[in-house]
Amino acid sequence: MASSPCSSVNFDSGLEIKTRSVEQTLIPLVSQITTLINHKDKPKKSERTQQAIQRVGQAVSVAVGRFVAVGEAIAVENEELKEEMGMACFEARRAGDAIAQLTDVGTAVTPPVDGRTTVFSDRTGMVKAARMLLSSVTKVLVLADRIVIKQIITSRNKVLVTLEQLERVSTFQEFVQIFSQFGNQMVEFAHLTGDRQNDLKDENKKARMAAARAVLEKCTMMLLTASKTCLRHPDCESARINKDAVFHRMRFALEQVMEIVTDARPCGETKVLPLSIYTGIKDFKSNVEGLREGLYLLPHQALSGQLEAVVERTEDFTDSAYTSHEHREGILQLCQLARQDTDQLITDWMEAKQSLNAKEATEEMELSILKTCQSVYELRRELHKVAVGRAADLLKLHAEHLPLRALKASGGEGNLEAVAEYARTLGEQKEQLVETCRLLCHVSGTEPLEITCIHAEETFHVIGPQIISAAQTLALHPSSKIAKENLDVFCEAWESQLCDMAVLLREINDVFEGRRGDKRAYVSLPRPGKHSANLKTVKAVKLDAEEQSTIAKLGLELRLLTSDMDTEVEKWEDQEHDIVRQGQSLSSMAYSMYLFTRGEGLLKTTTDLFHQAEVLSEEGLQLCSSLHTFSTQLMDEQKVVVLSEMEKLMGLCQQLQMGVRTPVQGKTATFQKVDSSIQNTRAIITVVIYLLPVCNKIVRKHKSERSSLGSPQSWRDRQSSTAVKDDVLNGKNSNGFGVKSLEQHMANLTFLESK
């Protein structure tokens, strides 16, 4: 891949670019300046070329002037940055003027007889001006970015102050008043940190930010019910423990957000992930394969030491009481095989080094390198199978949430003995889940997924005891509606984390199997003006904390469905099939709606969500058209199945379309419209998930029959030609709204939005 445009011009700004918006803003400027500098190598230029370069120079100067005006306005509003910003703006303006002067045709010498002009001879001056411009513009952008950081810090400080007030309240009336203020502050903080998360370049920081924000999202509702329970039962010790744990976790999550935003840790510590088996094997393989390039890169003791460190970490698997004897023996045998192959490699390596003629790996050594890499891959594959298999079994085992149901029932009956018994059962389940998350971390395949595994482990570790304390409170006060509501909220958080674990499991599988590891974080927003005609009367609003929590549950279900849909799509041999492309498009748009339910992504307001839902409904109707064309090639029985599901899909898409186009007023009505839109989207995706394997099976069958009969015209070709004819007759574009065009469209929108 080509290097980033930002690296094509070497300049020393002394500033690190940490966000995508700053980087994206610099790219066009770097491109224009690079053009000017490259033309310095060709002093002879035609009149047409020199006029073009002059226009570029003038455009840079005008753009810098506008940019500086904005920077100066920011400086006026922020006294603490006024001096730095003013100096950076002054340097940027001066550099822009210098570039305009250096590219001005009026400063050129008299043209020689060949009609070409020798201009821009001061290459050093142009490079100097370019460096000054890029350095000063970058400084202005980074200083402006500090304003964003300041906004997040200010918002966090407000939340902390209100949090302390909530912790000290003694009456319901006072609590309700302060919590209302707290809820609004949390919504503001959620949107600020969500924007920041999407803008970060560092994927590890993004994952850490997502984890911290998830804690805050869940804890907001817990804080409400835990505080109400404590106020209703002030002498109840278990209620106080429950409440204190929530406040402690919220403060810790707020501190984590600040560490990421300000890039600082207490006492100068650096955040280091615990070394996973995946990382150890990756580093070990890198060193083994590096021996091909140089026999003297590292001592042989380092190689064997690396492998032993990996083997030592496999004890998390082999020492576990939940690992079967068969799996334990398999892991130990593969560890021994990796040792043997590494020892043989070291032997061949030492012989090659001792040979006077050997400057690179011998044939024996090359064979040993391949065998060693294969043996550690087999070890990784076995560990992956064990970890993922155990996680899948646990999720199936606990799908009914029996311990939670039992705790609710026994707590409501006031049966403390039964609560204690089921608390032990939940404690055992918690330990299994915590250990399984640790094993998944070892095989996750990427550092962001490792961070997510650690977050899941910590969440189960913390919420388990909180559920137990909430159940004890209910058992002591079985008639208390507030205590029952509190237990329900903590149980829902546990169930939600199990859903998150199912998503995590699929993403780890995606990485291991070479499928898409990073889900599309930026998906299509509707093109400006295209879908807004029917939505002019809708007032854009943001959901409060309680509404966001309610919608988040629906969002998790939608997220799981999009993962199922991606899996079905990837089973198709023909990835360019209309049904596949439109299925991918629907999955992408549904995923963006899922991100909205988490307060993330580019759908910021309810209006954005409704726009996206309308685009999704139109794409669903396009899929119906493709399915109808597809059905014309089918036998009666197959045709009935496809047309039946197609009619169901068409009805759901029309229902969604009508719903989002219906104007509503008031916060409650808007929330209901959001809920309805996500429910309908979920129903649409469910139908498509059913249709994809059905259609894929039919396509495979026809392909098999065609190959055996030697048909002169392929069934796929007939289907394609019919589809094209239908689209032309209906005035539709046969390209649809594919994933590639979505991503390109999204890249443009991201750039524009960053302005």
Short mmCIF file of N, CA and C in Angstrom, two decimals, residues 587-737:
data_model
loop_
_atom_site.label_atom_id
_atom_site.label_comp_id
_atom_site.label_asym_id
_atom_site.label_seq_id
_atom_site.Cartn_x
_atom_site.Cartn_y
_atom_site.Cartn_z
N SER A 587 -26.54 -5.37 5.65
CA SER A 587 -25.79 -5.68 6.88
C SER A 587 -25.01 -4.46 7.35
N SER A 588 -24.38 -3.74 6.40
CA SER A 588 -23.61 -2.55 6.74
C SER A 588 -24.48 -1.47 7.38
N MET A 589 -25.65 -1.24 6.76
CA MET A 589 -26.53 -0.19 7.28
C MET A 589 -27.13 -0.57 8.63
N ALA A 590 -27.46 -1.87 8.79
CA ALA A 590 -27.98 -2.33 10.08
C ALA A 590 -26.91 -2.19 11.16
N TYR A 591 -25.65 -2.42 10.78
CA TYR A 591 -24.55 -2.29 11.75
C TYR A 591 -24.41 -0.83 12.20
N SER A 592 -24.60 0.11 11.28
CA SER A 592 -24.51 1.53 11.66
C SER A 592 -25.63 1.89 12.63
N MET A 593 -26.79 1.25 12.46
CA MET A 593 -27.90 1.49 13.39
C MET A 593 -27.60 0.87 14.75
N TYR A 594 -26.92 -0.27 14.75
CA TYR A 594 -26.47 -0.86 16.02
C TYR A 594 -25.53 0.10 16.75
N LEU A 595 -24.59 0.70 16.01
CA LEU A 595 -23.66 1.65 16.64
C LEU A 595 -24.41 2.83 17.25
N PHE A 596 -25.49 3.26 16.59
CA PHE A 596 -26.31 4.34 17.14
C PHE A 596 -26.84 3.97 18.51
N THR A 597 -27.25 2.70 18.68
CA THR A 597 -27.81 2.28 19.97
C THR A 597 -26.77 2.31 21.07
N ARG A 598 -25.49 2.35 20.71
CA ARG A 598 -24.40 2.45 21.70
C ARG A 598 -23.90 3.88 21.85
N GLY A 599 -24.52 4.81 21.11
CA GLY A 599 -24.04 6.19 21.15
C GLY A 599 -22.75 6.39 20.39
N GLU A 600 -22.48 5.51 19.40
CA GLU A 600 -21.23 5.56 18.64
C GLU A 600 -21.55 5.73 17.16
N GLY A 601 -20.48 5.77 16.34
CA GLY A 601 -20.66 5.86 14.90
C GLY A 601 -21.06 7.25 14.44
N LEU A 602 -21.46 7.34 13.18
CA LEU A 602 -21.76 8.64 12.58
C LEU A 602 -23.24 9.00 12.60
N LEU A 603 -24.08 8.09 13.08
CA LEU A 603 -25.49 8.44 13.26
C LEU A 603 -25.64 9.08 14.63
N LYS A 604 -25.64 10.40 14.66
CA LYS A 604 -25.58 11.12 15.94
C LYS A 604 -26.96 11.37 16.54
N THR A 605 -27.93 11.68 15.69
CA THR A 605 -29.26 12.05 16.17
C THR A 605 -30.31 11.10 15.62
N THR A 606 -31.53 11.24 16.14
CA THR A 606 -32.62 10.39 15.66
C THR A 606 -32.91 10.65 14.18
N THR A 607 -32.73 11.87 13.72
CA THR A 607 -32.94 12.17 12.30
C THR A 607 -31.97 11.38 11.44
N ASP A 608 -30.69 11.30 11.87
CA ASP A 608 -29.71 10.49 11.16
C ASP A 608 -30.16 9.04 11.09
N LEU A 609 -30.68 8.54 12.22
CA LEU A 609 -31.14 7.15 12.27
C LEU A 609 -32.28 6.92 11.29
N PHE A 610 -33.25 7.85 11.27
CA PHE A 610 -34.40 7.69 10.38
C PHE A 610 -33.98 7.77 8.91
N HIS A 611 -33.01 8.64 8.61
CA HIS A 611 -32.47 8.70 7.25
C HIS A 611 -31.90 7.34 6.87
N GLN A 612 -31.07 6.79 7.77
CA GLN A 612 -30.43 5.51 7.49
C GLN A 612 -31.46 4.40 7.31
N ALA A 613 -32.51 4.41 8.15
CA ALA A 613 -33.56 3.40 8.06
C ALA A 613 -34.28 3.48 6.71
N GLU A 614 -34.48 4.71 6.21
CA GLU A 614 -35.17 4.86 4.92
C GLU A 614 -34.30 4.32 3.79
N VAL A 615 -32.99 4.59 3.86
CA VAL A 615 -32.08 4.04 2.84
C VAL A 615 -32.10 2.51 2.90
N LEU A 616 -32.10 1.98 4.12
CA LEU A 616 -32.12 0.53 4.29
C LEU A 616 -33.40 -0.07 3.69
N SER A 617 -34.53 0.58 3.92
CA SER A 617 -35.79 0.06 3.37
C SER A 617 -35.77 0.06 1.84
N GLU A 618 -35.18 1.11 1.25
CA GLU A 618 -35.09 1.17 -0.21
C GLU A 618 -34.17 0.07 -0.75
N GLU A 619 -33.07 -0.18 -0.03
CA GLU A 619 -32.17 -1.25 -0.44
C GLU A 619 -32.86 -2.61 -0.31
N GLY A 620 -33.69 -2.76 0.72
CA GLY A 620 -34.45 -3.99 0.89
C GLY A 620 -35.42 -4.22 -0.27
N LEU A 621 -36.05 -3.14 -0.74
CA LEU A 621 -36.96 -3.25 -1.88
C LEU A 621 -36.19 -3.59 -3.16
N GLN A 622 -34.96 -3.06 -3.28
CA GLN A 622 -34.11 -3.44 -4.41
C GLN A 622 -33.80 -4.94 -4.37
N LEU A 623 -33.56 -5.45 -3.15
CA LEU A 623 -33.30 -6.88 -2.99
C LEU A 623 -34.54 -7.69 -3.39
N CYS A 624 -35.72 -7.18 -3.06
CA CYS A 624 -36.96 -7.86 -3.47
C CYS A 624 -37.03 -7.97 -5.00
N SER A 625 -36.63 -6.90 -5.69
CA SER A 625 -36.62 -6.92 -7.16
C SER A 625 -35.66 -7.99 -7.67
N SER A 626 -34.47 -8.08 -7.04
CA SER A 626 -33.49 -9.09 -7.44
C SER A 626 -34.01 -10.49 -7.17
N LEU A 627 -34.69 -10.67 -6.05
CA LEU A 627 -35.26 -11.98 -5.71
C LEU A 627 -36.35 -12.38 -6.69
N HIS A 628 -37.15 -11.41 -7.13
CA HIS A 628 -38.21 -11.70 -8.10
C HIS A 628 -37.60 -12.17 -9.41
N THR A 629 -36.55 -11.48 -9.86
CA THR A 629 -35.85 -11.89 -11.08
C THR A 629 -35.25 -13.28 -10.91
N PHE A 630 -34.66 -13.51 -9.74
CA PHE A 630 -34.05 -14.79 -9.41
C PHE A 630 -35.09 -15.91 -9.47
N SER A 631 -36.31 -15.63 -9.00
CA SER A 631 -37.35 -16.66 -8.91
C SER A 631 -37.85 -17.11 -10.27
N THR A 632 -37.67 -16.26 -11.30
CA THR A 632 -38.16 -16.64 -12.64
C THR A 632 -37.38 -17.82 -13.22
N GLN A 633 -36.22 -18.12 -12.65
CA GLN A 633 -35.40 -19.23 -13.15
C GLN A 633 -35.63 -20.52 -12.38
N LEU A 634 -36.55 -20.49 -11.38
CA LEU A 634 -36.68 -21.61 -10.45
C LEU A 634 -37.84 -22.53 -10.80
N MET A 635 -37.75 -23.74 -10.26
CA MET A 635 -38.85 -24.70 -10.36
C MET A 635 -39.96 -24.27 -9.40
N ASP A 636 -41.13 -24.88 -9.55
CA ASP A 636 -42.31 -24.45 -8.79
C ASP A 636 -42.09 -24.44 -7.29
N GLU A 637 -41.54 -25.54 -6.74
CA GLU A 637 -41.38 -25.65 -5.29
C GLU A 637 -40.41 -24.59 -4.75
N GLN A 638 -39.27 -24.45 -5.44
CA GLN A 638 -38.27 -23.44 -5.04
C GLN A 638 -38.84 -22.04 -5.18
N LYS A 639 -39.58 -21.84 -6.26
CA LYS A 639 -40.14 -20.52 -6.55
C LYS A 639 -41.11 -20.07 -5.46
N VAL A 640 -41.93 -21.01 -4.99
CA VAL A 640 -42.92 -20.69 -3.94
C VAL A 640 -42.22 -20.22 -2.68
N VAL A 641 -41.13 -20.92 -2.30
CA VAL A 641 -40.40 -20.56 -1.07
C VAL A 641 -39.81 -19.17 -1.19
N VAL A 642 -39.12 -18.90 -2.29
CA VAL A 642 -38.44 -17.60 -2.47
C VAL A 642 -39.47 -16.47 -2.55
N LEU A 643 -40.54 -16.66 -3.34
CA LEU A 643 -41.53 -15.60 -3.48
C LEU A 643 -42.27 -15.33 -2.17
N SER A 644 -42.51 -16.39 -1.41
CA SER A 644 -43.18 -16.22 -0.12
C SER A 644 -42.37 -15.33 0.82
N GLU A 645 -41.06 -15.62 0.91
CA GLU A 645 -40.18 -14.81 1.77
C GLU A 645 -39.99 -13.42 1.19
N MET A 646 -39.97 -13.32 -0.14
CA MET A 646 -39.82 -12.02 -0.78
C MET A 646 -40.99 -11.10 -0.45
N GLU A 647 -42.21 -11.66 -0.47
CA GLU A 647 -43.39 -10.86 -0.13
C GLU A 647 -43.35 -10.41 1.33
N LYS A 648 -42.88 -11.29 2.18
CA LYS A 648 -42.74 -10.93 3.60
C LYS A 648 -41.73 -9.79 3.76
N LEU A 649 -40.60 -9.91 3.03
CA LEU A 649 -39.56 -8.88 3.08
C LEU A 649 -40.08 -7.55 2.55
N MET A 650 -40.83 -7.60 1.44
CA MET A 650 -41.37 -6.37 0.85
C MET A 650 -42.31 -5.66 1.82
N GLY A 651 -43.16 -6.44 2.50
CA GLY A 651 -44.08 -5.84 3.47
C GLY A 651 -43.35 -5.17 4.62
N LEU A 652 -42.29 -5.81 5.10
CA LEU A 652 -41.51 -5.23 6.21
C LEU A 652 -40.79 -3.95 5.78
N CYS A 653 -40.24 -3.96 4.54
CA CYS A 653 -39.54 -2.77 4.04
C CYS A 653 -40.51 -1.60 3.87
N GLN A 654 -41.69 -1.89 3.35
CA GLN A 654 -42.69 -0.83 3.18
C GLN A 654 -43.16 -0.30 4.54
N GLN A 655 -43.28 -1.22 5.50
CA GLN A 655 -43.68 -0.81 6.86
C GLN A 655 -42.62 0.10 7.48
N LEU A 656 -41.35 -0.26 7.31
CA LEU A 656 -40.26 0.57 7.83
C LEU A 656 -40.24 1.92 7.13
N GLN A 657 -40.43 1.92 5.82
CA GLN A 657 -40.40 3.16 5.04
C GLN A 657 -41.51 4.11 5.47
N MET A 658 -42.70 3.56 5.64
CA MET A 658 -43.83 4.39 6.08
C MET A 658 -43.59 4.93 7.49
N GLY A 659 -43.02 4.09 8.34
CA GLY A 659 -42.78 4.51 9.73
C GLY A 659 -41.82 5.66 9.83
N VAL A 660 -40.70 5.60 9.10
CA VAL A 660 -39.69 6.66 9.21
C VAL A 660 -40.14 7.93 8.51
N ARG A 661 -41.06 7.82 7.55
CA ARG A 661 -41.55 9.01 6.85
C ARG A 661 -42.69 9.70 7.58
N THR A 662 -43.23 9.05 8.60
CA THR A 662 -44.32 9.64 9.36
C THR A 662 -43.77 10.61 10.39
N PRO A 663 -44.08 11.91 10.29
CA PRO A 663 -43.54 12.88 11.26
C PRO A 663 -44.16 12.69 12.64
N VAL A 664 -43.34 12.89 13.66
CA VAL A 664 -43.82 12.79 15.04
C VAL A 664 -43.35 14.01 15.82
N GLN A 665 -44.01 14.28 16.92
CA GLN A 665 -43.64 15.41 17.78
C GLN A 665 -43.58 14.92 19.22
N GLY A 666 -42.63 15.47 19.94
CA GLY A 666 -42.50 15.10 21.35
C GLY A 666 -41.46 14.00 21.53
N LYS A 667 -40.84 14.01 22.70
CA LYS A 667 -39.75 13.10 22.97
C LYS A 667 -40.21 11.64 23.04
N THR A 668 -41.36 11.41 23.68
CA THR A 668 -41.87 10.05 23.83
C THR A 668 -42.18 9.44 22.47
N ALA A 669 -42.85 10.21 21.62
CA ALA A 669 -43.21 9.72 20.28
C ALA A 669 -41.95 9.44 19.45
N THR A 670 -40.94 10.28 19.60
CA THR A 670 -39.68 10.09 18.87
C THR A 670 -38.99 8.81 19.32
N PHE A 671 -38.99 8.59 20.64
CA PHE A 671 -38.37 7.38 21.17
C PHE A 671 -39.09 6.14 20.64
N GLN A 672 -40.42 6.19 20.61
CA GLN A 672 -41.20 5.05 20.10
C GLN A 672 -40.90 4.81 18.62
N LYS A 673 -40.68 5.89 17.88
CA LYS A 673 -40.35 5.76 16.47
C LYS A 673 -38.96 5.12 16.29
N VAL A 674 -38.02 5.49 17.15
CA VAL A 674 -36.69 4.87 17.13
C VAL A 674 -36.82 3.37 17.40
N ASP A 675 -37.56 3.05 18.46
CA ASP A 675 -37.76 1.66 18.85
C ASP A 675 -38.39 0.86 17.70
N SER A 676 -39.41 1.43 17.08
CA SER A 676 -40.10 0.76 15.97
C SER A 676 -39.16 0.57 14.77
N SER A 677 -38.34 1.58 14.48
CA SER A 677 -37.42 1.49 13.33
C SER A 677 -36.42 0.36 13.52
N ILE A 678 -35.89 0.24 14.73
CA ILE A 678 -34.90 -0.81 15.00
C ILE A 678 -35.56 -2.19 15.00
N GLN A 679 -36.78 -2.27 15.55
CA GLN A 679 -37.52 -3.54 15.54
C GLN A 679 -37.78 -3.99 14.11
N ASN A 680 -38.23 -3.08 13.25
CA ASN A 680 -38.50 -3.42 11.85
C ASN A 680 -37.23 -3.82 11.11
N THR A 681 -36.14 -3.10 11.40
CA THR A 681 -34.86 -3.44 10.77
C THR A 681 -34.43 -4.84 11.17
N ARG A 682 -34.61 -5.15 12.44
CA ARG A 682 -34.27 -6.49 12.93
C ARG A 682 -35.08 -7.56 12.19
N ALA A 683 -36.38 -7.30 11.99
CA ALA A 683 -37.25 -8.25 11.28
C ALA A 683 -36.79 -8.43 9.83
N ILE A 684 -36.38 -7.33 9.18
CA ILE A 684 -35.90 -7.39 7.79
C ILE A 684 -34.65 -8.25 7.70
N ILE A 685 -33.70 -8.01 8.59
CA ILE A 685 -32.44 -8.76 8.57
C ILE A 685 -32.70 -10.24 8.84
N THR A 686 -33.65 -10.54 9.72
CA THR A 686 -33.99 -11.94 10.03
C THR A 686 -34.47 -12.67 8.78
N VAL A 687 -35.34 -12.03 7.99
CA VAL A 687 -35.84 -12.64 6.75
C VAL A 687 -34.70 -12.86 5.76
N VAL A 688 -33.82 -11.86 5.63
CA VAL A 688 -32.71 -11.97 4.67
C VAL A 688 -31.76 -13.09 5.09
N ILE A 689 -31.54 -13.25 6.40
CA ILE A 689 -30.68 -14.34 6.88
C ILE A 689 -31.26 -15.69 6.49
N TYR A 690 -32.58 -15.81 6.51
CA TYR A 690 -33.22 -17.06 6.09
C TYR A 690 -33.06 -17.27 4.58
N LEU A 691 -33.20 -16.19 3.81
CA LEU A 691 -33.17 -16.29 2.35
C LEU A 691 -31.78 -16.61 1.79
N LEU A 692 -30.74 -16.04 2.41
CA LEU A 692 -29.39 -16.18 1.85
C LEU A 692 -28.96 -17.64 1.65
N PRO A 693 -29.06 -18.50 2.68
CA PRO A 693 -28.65 -19.90 2.46
C PRO A 693 -29.58 -20.64 1.49
N VAL A 694 -30.87 -20.29 1.48
CA VAL A 694 -31.82 -20.92 0.55
C VAL A 694 -31.40 -20.62 -0.89
N CYS A 695 -31.15 -19.35 -1.18
CA CYS A 695 -30.76 -18.95 -2.54
C CYS A 695 -29.39 -19.51 -2.91
N ASN A 696 -28.48 -19.53 -1.95
CA ASN A 696 -27.13 -20.05 -2.19
C ASN A 696 -27.19 -21.53 -2.56
N LYS A 697 -28.03 -22.27 -1.86
CA LYS A 697 -28.20 -23.70 -2.14
C LYS A 697 -28.74 -23.91 -3.56
N ILE A 698 -29.71 -23.07 -3.94
CA ILE A 698 -30.29 -23.18 -5.28
C ILE A 698 -29.25 -22.87 -6.35
N VAL A 699 -28.46 -21.82 -6.12
CA VAL A 699 -27.42 -21.44 -7.08
C VAL A 699 -26.40 -22.56 -7.24
N ARG A 700 -25.99 -23.15 -6.12
CA ARG A 700 -25.01 -24.25 -6.17
C ARG A 700 -25.58 -25.44 -6.93
N LYS A 701 -26.85 -25.74 -6.67
CA LYS A 701 -27.50 -26.88 -7.33
C LYS A 701 -27.55 -26.67 -8.84
N HIS A 702 -27.96 -25.48 -9.26
CA HIS A 702 -28.04 -25.18 -10.69
C HIS A 702 -26.65 -25.23 -11.34
N LYS A 703 -25.67 -24.76 -10.61
CA LYS A 703 -24.31 -24.78 -11.13
C LYS A 703 -23.83 -26.21 -11.34
N SER A 704 -24.16 -27.07 -10.36
CA SER A 704 -23.78 -28.48 -10.46
C SER A 704 -24.46 -29.15 -11.64
N GLU A 705 -25.76 -28.87 -11.80
CA GLU A 705 -26.51 -29.46 -12.92
C GLU A 705 -25.98 -28.96 -14.26
N ARG A 706 -25.65 -27.67 -14.30
CA ARG A 706 -25.15 -27.08 -15.54
C ARG A 706 -23.84 -27.72 -15.96
N SER A 707 -22.95 -27.94 -14.96
CA SER A 707 -21.64 -28.52 -15.28
C SER A 707 -21.78 -29.95 -15.76
N SER A 708 -22.77 -30.68 -15.22
CA SER A 708 -22.96 -32.07 -15.63
C SER A 708 -23.65 -32.17 -17.00
N LEU A 709 -24.51 -31.22 -17.33
CA LEU A 709 -25.23 -31.25 -18.61
C LEU A 709 -24.50 -30.51 -19.72
N GLY A 710 -23.53 -29.66 -19.33
CA GLY A 710 -22.79 -28.89 -20.33
C GLY A 710 -23.65 -27.89 -21.04
N SER A 711 -24.45 -27.17 -20.29
CA SER A 711 -25.37 -26.19 -20.87
C SER A 711 -24.59 -25.11 -21.59
N PRO A 712 -25.02 -24.73 -22.81
CA PRO A 712 -24.29 -23.70 -23.57
C PRO A 712 -24.38 -22.33 -22.94
N GLN A 713 -25.47 -22.05 -22.21
CA GLN A 713 -25.61 -20.74 -21.56
C GLN A 713 -25.82 -20.97 -20.08
N SER A 714 -24.96 -20.35 -19.27
CA SER A 714 -25.03 -20.59 -17.82
C SER A 714 -26.31 -20.02 -17.24
N TRP A 715 -26.78 -20.72 -16.21
CA TRP A 715 -27.98 -20.24 -15.50
C TRP A 715 -27.73 -18.87 -14.90
N ARG A 716 -26.52 -18.65 -14.39
CA ARG A 716 -26.17 -17.34 -13.79
C ARG A 716 -26.21 -16.25 -14.85
N ASP A 717 -25.72 -16.59 -16.09
CA ASP A 717 -25.73 -15.60 -17.16
C ASP A 717 -27.14 -15.21 -17.54
N ARG A 718 -28.05 -16.25 -17.62
CA ARG A 718 -29.44 -15.95 -17.94
C ARG A 718 -30.06 -15.05 -16.89
N GLN A 719 -29.75 -15.38 -15.63
CA GLN A 719 -30.29 -14.59 -14.51
C GLN A 719 -29.78 -13.15 -14.57
N SER A 720 -28.48 -13.00 -14.90
CA SER A 720 -27.89 -11.66 -14.95
C SER A 720 -28.49 -10.84 -16.08
N SER A 721 -28.62 -11.49 -17.27
CA SER A 721 -29.14 -10.73 -18.41
C SER A 721 -30.58 -10.30 -18.17
N THR A 722 -31.37 -11.19 -17.53
CA THR A 722 -32.75 -10.83 -17.22
C THR A 722 -32.80 -9.68 -16.23
N ALA A 723 -31.89 -9.73 -15.24
CA ALA A 723 -31.87 -8.67 -14.23
C ALA A 723 -31.55 -7.33 -14.85
N VAL A 724 -30.59 -7.34 -15.79
CA VAL A 724 -30.21 -6.08 -16.45
C VAL A 724 -31.39 -5.52 -17.23
N LYS A 725 -32.10 -6.41 -17.95
CA LYS A 725 -33.25 -5.95 -18.73
C LYS A 725 -34.31 -5.35 -17.83
N ASP A 726 -34.60 -6.03 -16.71
CA ASP A 726 -35.62 -5.53 -15.79
C ASP A 726 -35.23 -4.18 -15.23
N ASP A 727 -33.93 -4.04 -14.89
CA ASP A 727 -33.48 -2.77 -14.30
C ASP A 727 -33.59 -1.64 -15.32
N VAL A 728 -33.25 -1.94 -16.57
CA VAL A 728 -33.34 -0.90 -17.60
C VAL A 728 -34.79 -0.49 -17.80
N LEU A 729 -35.68 -1.47 -17.83
CA LEU A 729 -37.10 -1.17 -18.02
C LEU A 729 -37.65 -0.34 -16.87
N ASN A 730 -37.17 -0.63 -15.65
CA ASN A 730 -37.67 0.08 -14.47
C ASN A 730 -36.89 1.36 -14.18
N GLY A 731 -35.90 1.65 -15.02
CA GLY A 731 -35.11 2.86 -14.82
C GLY A 731 -34.22 2.80 -13.59
N LYS A 732 -33.73 1.57 -13.28
CA LYS A 732 -32.91 1.41 -12.07
C LYS A 732 -31.47 1.11 -12.46
N ASN A 733 -30.57 1.48 -11.57
CA ASN A 733 -29.15 1.21 -11.76
C ASN A 733 -28.84 -0.19 -11.26
N SER A 734 -28.30 -1.05 -12.11
CA SER A 734 -28.07 -2.44 -11.73
C SER A 734 -26.92 -2.59 -10.74
N ASN A 735 -26.15 -1.52 -10.54
CA ASN A 735 -25.04 -1.62 -9.59
C ASN A 735 -25.50 -1.65 -8.15
N GLY A 736 -26.73 -1.20 -7.88
CA GLY A 736 -27.23 -1.22 -6.50
C GLY A 736 -26.47 -0.26 -5.61
N PHE A 737 -26.38 -0.61 -4.37
CA PHE A 737 -25.76 0.26 -3.37
C PHE A 737 -24.75 -0.58 -2.61
#
